[in-house]
mmCIF file of C-alpha atoms and ligand atoms in Angstrom:
data_model
loop_
_atom_site.group_PDB
_atom_site.id
_atom_site.type_symbol
_atom_site.label_atom_id
_atom_site.label_comp_id
_atom_site.label_asym_id
_atom_site.label_seq_id
_atom_site.Cartn_x
_atom_site.Cartn_y
_atom_site.Cartn_z
ATOM 1 C CA MET A 69 32.879 20.487 -17.661
ATOM 2 C CA GLN A 70 29.493 17.956 -19.119
ATOM 3 C CA GLU A 71 26.807 17.573 -17.016
ATOM 4 C CA THR A 72 26.155 13.846 -16.378
ATOM 5 C CA THR A 73 22.460 12.562 -15.277
ATOM 6 C CA GLN A 74 22.992 9.304 -13.444
ATOM 7 C CA LYS A 75 19.383 7.431 -13.865
ATOM 8 C CA THR A 76 17.825 5.530 -10.440
ATOM 9 C CA VAL A 77 17.001 1.624 -11.375
ATOM 10 C CA ASN A 78 15.195 0.095 -8.651
ATOM 11 C CA PHE A 79 16.248 -3.209 -8.383
ATOM 12 C CA PRO A 80 13.940 -5.778 -6.217
ATOM 13 C CA LEU A 81 16.034 -7.931 -3.625
ATOM 14 C CA ILE A 82 15.570 -10.960 -3.660
ATOM 15 C CA GLY A 83 14.229 -12.198 0.008
ATOM 16 C CA THR A 84 11.612 -9.013 -0.530
ATOM 17 C CA PRO A 85 7.913 -9.112 -1.742
ATOM 18 C CA ALA A 86 7.759 -9.354 -5.210
ATOM 19 C CA PRO A 87 6.169 -5.688 -6.973
ATOM 20 C CA ALA A 88 2.679 -5.269 -7.401
ATOM 21 C CA PHE A 89 1.277 -4.807 -10.697
ATOM 22 C CA VAL A 90 -2.076 -4.504 -12.771
ATOM 23 C CA ALA A 91 -0.814 -5.096 -16.710
ATOM 24 C CA GLN A 92 -2.902 -5.549 -19.844
ATOM 25 C CA THR A 93 -1.747 -8.333 -21.176
ATOM 26 C CA THR A 94 -2.206 -11.191 -24.314
ATOM 27 C CA GLN A 95 -4.245 -13.336 -21.925
ATOM 28 C CA GLY A 96 -6.029 -10.140 -20.514
ATOM 29 C CA THR A 97 -5.458 -7.908 -17.629
ATOM 30 C CA ILE A 98 -3.438 -9.469 -14.719
ATOM 31 C CA ASN A 99 -3.277 -8.347 -11.193
ATOM 32 C CA PHE A 100 0.534 -9.859 -9.526
ATOM 33 C CA PRO A 101 0.490 -11.090 -6.933
ATOM 34 C CA GLU A 102 -3.301 -11.661 -6.557
ATOM 35 C CA ASP A 103 -3.869 -14.029 -9.296
ATOM 36 C CA TYR A 104 -1.375 -15.807 -8.680
ATOM 37 C CA LYS A 105 -1.815 -16.748 -4.802
ATOM 38 C CA GLY A 106 -0.428 -19.838 -4.160
ATOM 39 C CA LYS A 107 1.588 -20.403 -6.979
ATOM 40 C CA TRP A 108 4.974 -20.223 -8.239
ATOM 41 C CA ALA A 109 5.438 -17.540 -10.550
ATOM 42 C CA ILE A 110 8.075 -16.765 -13.606
ATOM 43 C CA ILE A 111 8.062 -13.234 -14.952
ATOM 44 C CA PHE A 112 10.640 -12.530 -17.396
ATOM 45 C CA SER A 113 11.331 -9.818 -19.830
ATOM 46 C CA HIS A 114 12.295 -10.033 -23.326
ATOM 47 C CA PRO A 115 13.740 -6.986 -25.736
ATOM 48 C CA ALA A 116 11.601 -6.891 -28.270
ATOM 49 C CA ASP A 117 8.456 -8.642 -30.448
ATOM 50 C CA PHE A 118 10.230 -10.019 -33.738
ATOM 51 C CA THR A 119 13.463 -10.561 -33.039
ATOM 52 C CA PRO A 120 15.362 -13.863 -33.155
ATOM 53 C CA VAL A 121 16.736 -14.287 -29.861
ATOM 54 C CA CYS A 122 13.466 -13.748 -28.503
ATOM 55 C CA THR A 123 12.086 -15.682 -31.284
ATOM 56 C CA THR A 124 13.796 -18.680 -29.665
ATOM 57 C CA GLU A 125 12.962 -17.815 -26.255
ATOM 58 C CA PHE A 126 9.933 -17.598 -26.648
ATOM 59 C CA MET A 127 9.190 -21.199 -28.477
ATOM 60 C CA THR A 128 11.135 -22.579 -26.291
ATOM 61 C CA PHE A 129 9.191 -21.874 -23.349
ATOM 62 C CA ALA A 130 6.265 -22.523 -25.098
ATOM 63 C CA SER A 131 8.013 -25.813 -25.653
ATOM 64 C CA MET A 132 8.330 -26.119 -21.858
ATOM 65 C CA ALA A 133 4.904 -24.774 -20.578
ATOM 66 C CA GLN A 134 3.278 -28.099 -19.368
ATOM 67 C CA GLU A 135 6.046 -29.076 -17.706
ATOM 68 C CA PHE A 136 6.116 -25.411 -15.559
ATOM 69 C CA LYS A 137 2.442 -25.963 -15.139
ATOM 70 C CA ALA A 138 2.655 -29.417 -13.375
ATOM 71 C CA LEU A 139 5.690 -27.594 -10.985
ATOM 72 C CA ASN A 140 2.599 -25.243 -9.857
ATOM 73 C CA THR A 141 4.668 -22.413 -11.717
ATOM 74 C CA GLU A 142 2.495 -19.699 -13.926
ATOM 75 C CA LEU A 143 4.947 -17.949 -16.698
ATOM 76 C CA ILE A 144 4.713 -14.549 -17.563
ATOM 77 C CA GLY A 145 6.295 -12.742 -20.074
ATOM 78 C CA LEU A 146 6.794 -8.710 -20.548
ATOM 79 C CA SER A 147 8.257 -6.167 -22.936
ATOM 80 C CA ILE A 148 7.551 -2.834 -23.717
ATOM 81 C CA ASP A 149 5.370 -3.291 -27.207
ATOM 82 C CA SER A 150 1.824 -3.080 -27.490
ATOM 83 C CA ILE A 151 -0.749 -5.817 -27.005
ATOM 84 C CA HIS A 152 -0.935 -5.806 -31.121
ATOM 85 C CA SER A 153 2.906 -6.424 -31.401
ATOM 86 C CA HIS A 154 2.485 -9.046 -29.357
ATOM 87 C CA LEU A 155 -0.565 -10.727 -30.790
ATOM 88 C CA ALA A 156 1.294 -9.918 -34.036
ATOM 89 C CA TRP A 157 4.404 -11.872 -32.991
ATOM 90 C CA LEU A 158 3.044 -14.826 -31.087
ATOM 91 C CA HIS A 159 0.827 -15.016 -34.361
ATOM 92 C CA ALA A 160 3.528 -15.255 -36.496
ATOM 93 C CA ILE A 161 5.780 -18.196 -34.066
ATOM 94 C CA ARG A 162 2.649 -20.152 -34.683
ATOM 95 C CA GLY A 163 4.017 -21.087 -38.107
ATOM 96 C CA TYR A 164 7.797 -21.856 -37.355
ATOM 97 C CA SER A 165 9.295 -25.203 -36.104
ATOM 98 C CA TRP A 166 12.375 -24.853 -34.612
ATOM 99 C CA ASN A 167 15.291 -27.577 -32.606
ATOM 100 C CA GLY A 168 12.437 -29.920 -32.598
ATOM 101 C CA ILE A 169 9.815 -27.414 -31.005
ATOM 102 C CA GLU A 170 6.950 -27.355 -33.865
ATOM 103 C CA LYS A 171 4.589 -23.808 -34.275
ATOM 104 C CA PRO A 172 3.953 -23.337 -30.925
ATOM 105 C CA GLU A 173 1.545 -22.221 -29.150
ATOM 106 C CA ILE A 174 2.273 -19.606 -26.639
ATOM 107 C CA GLN A 175 -0.882 -19.351 -24.218
ATOM 108 C CA PHE A 176 1.107 -17.679 -21.007
ATOM 109 C CA PRO A 177 0.141 -13.617 -20.777
ATOM 110 C CA VAL A 178 2.670 -11.518 -22.186
ATOM 111 C CA ILE A 179 2.524 -7.948 -20.818
ATOM 112 C CA ALA A 180 2.078 -5.343 -22.702
ATOM 113 C CA ASP A 181 4.146 -2.593 -20.651
ATOM 114 C CA LEU A 182 4.122 0.471 -23.099
ATOM 115 C CA LYS A 183 4.336 2.884 -20.242
ATOM 116 C CA MET A 184 7.856 0.872 -18.605
ATOM 117 C CA GLU A 185 5.750 1.204 -15.402
ATOM 118 C CA VAL A 186 6.218 -2.699 -14.573
ATOM 119 C CA ALA A 187 9.981 -2.738 -16.100
ATOM 120 C CA GLU A 188 10.996 0.140 -13.756
ATOM 121 C CA LYS A 189 9.222 -1.715 -11.365
ATOM 122 C CA TYR A 190 11.211 -4.844 -11.663
ATOM 123 C CA GLY A 191 14.979 -3.166 -12.839
ATOM 124 C CA MET A 192 14.630 -4.941 -16.035
ATOM 125 C CA LEU A 193 15.995 -1.452 -18.122
ATOM 126 C CA GLN A 194 19.602 -1.260 -17.581
ATOM 127 C CA GLY A 195 22.121 -0.167 -19.587
ATOM 128 C CA GLU A 196 22.039 -1.542 -22.865
ATOM 129 C CA SER A 197 18.711 0.974 -23.735
ATOM 130 C CA GLU A 198 16.452 3.201 -22.194
ATOM 131 C CA THR A 199 13.474 1.783 -23.934
ATOM 132 C CA SER A 200 14.079 -2.049 -23.546
ATOM 133 C CA ALA A 201 13.876 -4.370 -21.086
ATOM 134 C CA VAL A 202 16.610 -6.921 -20.699
ATOM 135 C CA ARG A 203 16.598 -10.706 -20.388
ATOM 136 C CA ALA A 204 15.044 -11.150 -16.972
ATOM 137 C CA VAL A 205 13.635 -13.435 -14.568
ATOM 138 C CA PHE A 206 12.344 -13.290 -11.713
ATOM 139 C CA PHE A 207 11.164 -16.346 -9.553
ATOM 140 C CA ILE A 208 8.444 -15.532 -7.101
ATOM 141 C CA ASP A 209 6.811 -18.626 -4.861
ATOM 142 C CA PRO A 210 3.508 -18.797 -3.624
ATOM 143 C CA ASN A 211 3.742 -16.221 -0.712
ATOM 144 C CA GLY A 212 4.456 -13.583 -3.280
ATOM 145 C CA ILE A 213 8.195 -13.721 -2.658
ATOM 146 C CA ILE A 214 11.311 -13.159 -4.740
ATOM 147 C CA ARG A 215 13.077 -16.070 -4.709
ATOM 148 C CA THR A 216 15.715 -15.803 -7.543
ATOM 149 C CA ILE A 217 17.048 -12.860 -10.168
ATOM 150 C CA LEU A 218 18.686 -13.734 -13.427
ATOM 151 C CA TYR A 219 19.844 -11.187 -15.457
ATOM 152 C CA TYR A 220 21.095 -11.399 -18.902
ATOM 153 C CA PRO A 221 21.841 -9.658 -21.613
ATOM 154 C CA ALA A 222 19.798 -9.433 -25.265
ATOM 155 C CA VAL A 223 22.402 -10.622 -27.313
ATOM 156 C CA LEU A 224 22.066 -13.655 -24.917
ATOM 157 C CA GLY A 225 19.366 -16.159 -24.904
ATOM 158 C CA ARG A 226 18.564 -18.197 -21.826
ATOM 159 C CA ASN A 227 19.608 -21.763 -20.646
ATOM 160 C CA PHE A 228 16.055 -22.891 -19.856
ATOM 161 C CA GLU A 229 16.845 -26.284 -18.447
ATOM 162 C CA GLU A 230 18.913 -23.539 -15.962
ATOM 163 C CA ILE A 231 14.753 -22.098 -15.619
ATOM 164 C CA LYS A 232 13.836 -25.450 -14.858
ATOM 165 C CA ARG A 233 16.611 -26.383 -12.192
ATOM 166 C CA ILE A 234 15.954 -23.105 -10.632
ATOM 167 C CA VAL A 235 12.279 -24.597 -9.577
ATOM 168 C CA LEU A 236 13.008 -27.319 -8.943
ATOM 169 C CA GLY A 237 15.844 -26.763 -6.469
ATOM 170 C CA LEU A 238 13.544 -23.761 -4.901
ATOM 171 C CA GLN A 239 11.125 -26.411 -4.251
ATOM 172 C CA LYS A 240 12.642 -29.101 -3.040
ATOM 173 C CA ALA A 241 14.973 -26.714 -0.600
ATOM 174 C CA ASP A 242 11.051 -25.646 0.573
ATOM 175 C CA ALA A 243 9.550 -28.996 0.828
ATOM 176 C CA GLU A 244 12.728 -30.396 3.070
ATOM 177 C CA LYS A 245 14.318 -28.112 4.797
ATOM 178 C CA VAL A 246 17.584 -28.893 2.299
ATOM 179 C CA ALA A 247 19.986 -26.973 0.640
ATOM 180 C CA LEU A 248 21.539 -27.774 -2.973
ATOM 181 C CA PRO A 249 25.705 -27.970 -3.908
ATOM 182 C CA ALA A 250 26.821 -26.603 -6.684
ATOM 183 C CA ASN A 251 25.463 -28.236 -10.057
ATOM 184 C CA TRP A 252 22.875 -30.203 -8.072
ATOM 185 C CA GLN A 253 19.944 -32.021 -10.486
ATOM 186 C CA PRO A 254 17.137 -33.729 -9.322
ATOM 187 C CA GLY A 255 17.721 -37.126 -7.915
ATOM 188 C CA LYS A 256 21.471 -35.825 -6.961
ATOM 189 C CA ASP A 257 22.494 -36.074 -3.015
ATOM 190 C CA VAL A 258 21.292 -32.599 -1.156
ATOM 191 C CA ILE A 259 22.797 -31.089 1.997
ATOM 192 C CA VAL A 260 21.409 -31.219 4.756
ATOM 193 C CA PRO A 261 21.264 -28.148 7.290
ATOM 194 C CA PRO A 262 24.988 -27.891 9.252
ATOM 195 C CA PRO A 263 24.311 -27.903 13.515
ATOM 196 C CA GLY A 264 24.213 -24.634 15.130
ATOM 197 C CA THR A 265 25.196 -26.108 18.594
ATOM 198 C CA CYS A 266 27.612 -28.866 20.178
ATOM 199 C CA ASN A 267 24.479 -31.309 21.055
ATOM 200 C CA ALA A 268 23.249 -30.665 17.874
ATOM 201 C CA ILE A 269 26.618 -31.816 16.354
ATOM 202 C CA LYS A 270 26.614 -34.721 18.284
ATOM 203 C CA ALA A 271 23.136 -35.393 17.280
ATOM 204 C CA ARG A 272 24.155 -35.535 14.080
ATOM 205 C CA MET A 273 26.773 -37.820 14.224
ATOM 206 C CA GLU A 274 24.105 -40.338 15.732
ATOM 207 C CA GLU A 275 21.664 -39.286 12.290
ATOM 208 C CA VAL A 276 25.057 -39.694 9.719
ATOM 209 C CA LYS A 277 25.213 -43.444 11.722
ATOM 210 C CA ALA A 278 21.593 -44.040 11.646
ATOM 211 C CA GLU A 279 20.463 -43.054 8.265
ATOM 212 C CA GLY A 280 24.004 -43.170 6.102
ATOM 213 C CA TYR A 281 24.739 -39.575 5.828
ATOM 214 C CA GLU A 282 28.064 -38.723 3.450
ATOM 215 C CA MET A 283 29.760 -36.337 6.563
ATOM 216 C CA LYS A 284 32.353 -34.833 5.242
ATOM 217 C CA ASP A 285 33.250 -32.182 7.920
ATOM 218 C CA TRP A 286 30.654 -31.040 10.505
ATOM 219 C CA PHE A 287 29.248 -28.935 8.877
ATOM 220 C CA LEU A 288 29.069 -30.523 5.369
ATOM 221 C CA THR A 289 26.845 -33.404 4.918
ATOM 222 C CA PHE A 290 25.295 -35.258 2.557
ATOM 223 C CA LYS A 291 22.407 -37.030 2.600
ATOM 224 C CA LYS A 292 20.661 -39.175 -0.314
ATOM 225 C CA ASP A 293 17.354 -37.984 -2.386
ATOM 226 C CA LYS A 294 14.602 -38.629 -1.045
ATOM 227 C CA LYS A 295 12.524 -41.217 -3.775
HETATM 228 C C1 BEZ B 4 16.875 -10.763 -29.980
HETATM 229 O O1 BEZ B 4 16.279 -11.008 -29.536
HETATM 230 O O2 BEZ B 4 17.452 -11.151 -30.689
HETATM 231 C C2 BEZ B 4 17.717 -9.079 -30.364
HETATM 232 C C3 BEZ B 4 16.657 -8.301 -29.238
HETATM 233 C C4 BEZ B 4 17.287 -7.426 -28.557
HETATM 234 C C5 BEZ B 4 18.638 -6.962 -29.541
HETATM 235 C C6 BEZ B 4 19.600 -8.225 -29.570
HETATM 236 C C7 BEZ B 4 19.055 -9.158 -29.929
#
């Protein structure tokens, strides 16, 4: 019988500290999460430099970089390529225009993870390839805790509006102690946490009257977005 070797993949978990690393990037060495204290970080991997889908993704991220900065959110890219490959690819991207994005400059750091050390810590090497990362996205809060994880296959470019919505949603949930319903968008109604005791249900009823909340049931109450 043929023997198969099972590779163990280390998957970081939502709600746990993001794995620490020191890495060489296109913007110099970074020490994570030390260098990112007090900021949100998005660590994202791409399968390879000089590939078409990845190029459209980098152009899109570059076009939104200021929007993420305004949300106190730093971007960190990663692939299993060398610094020289990254630099040559980013230079090439500087010459492209696509989808209304004109000759973008990539100013965020891109990790050269040739030894796959970061990719292995973050579960970025999965079943598609042993030597190139999937399209992973890690949302890490200012305390260094992983708050959301997305994994996409190589053939499917990411939805960057969703990536921004996730940052906005996590920041809103933290700031206002609310939850966000399906397909929530900024400005739409939010959910107030369900009461946990009989007295809290009574108090909620009063709150509903006083604040104009929309109560569907004792556990499902919406309130208008705070402007
Ligand atoms: C791409 O970015 O186009 C790509 C990368 C790796 C495999 C397939 C597509």
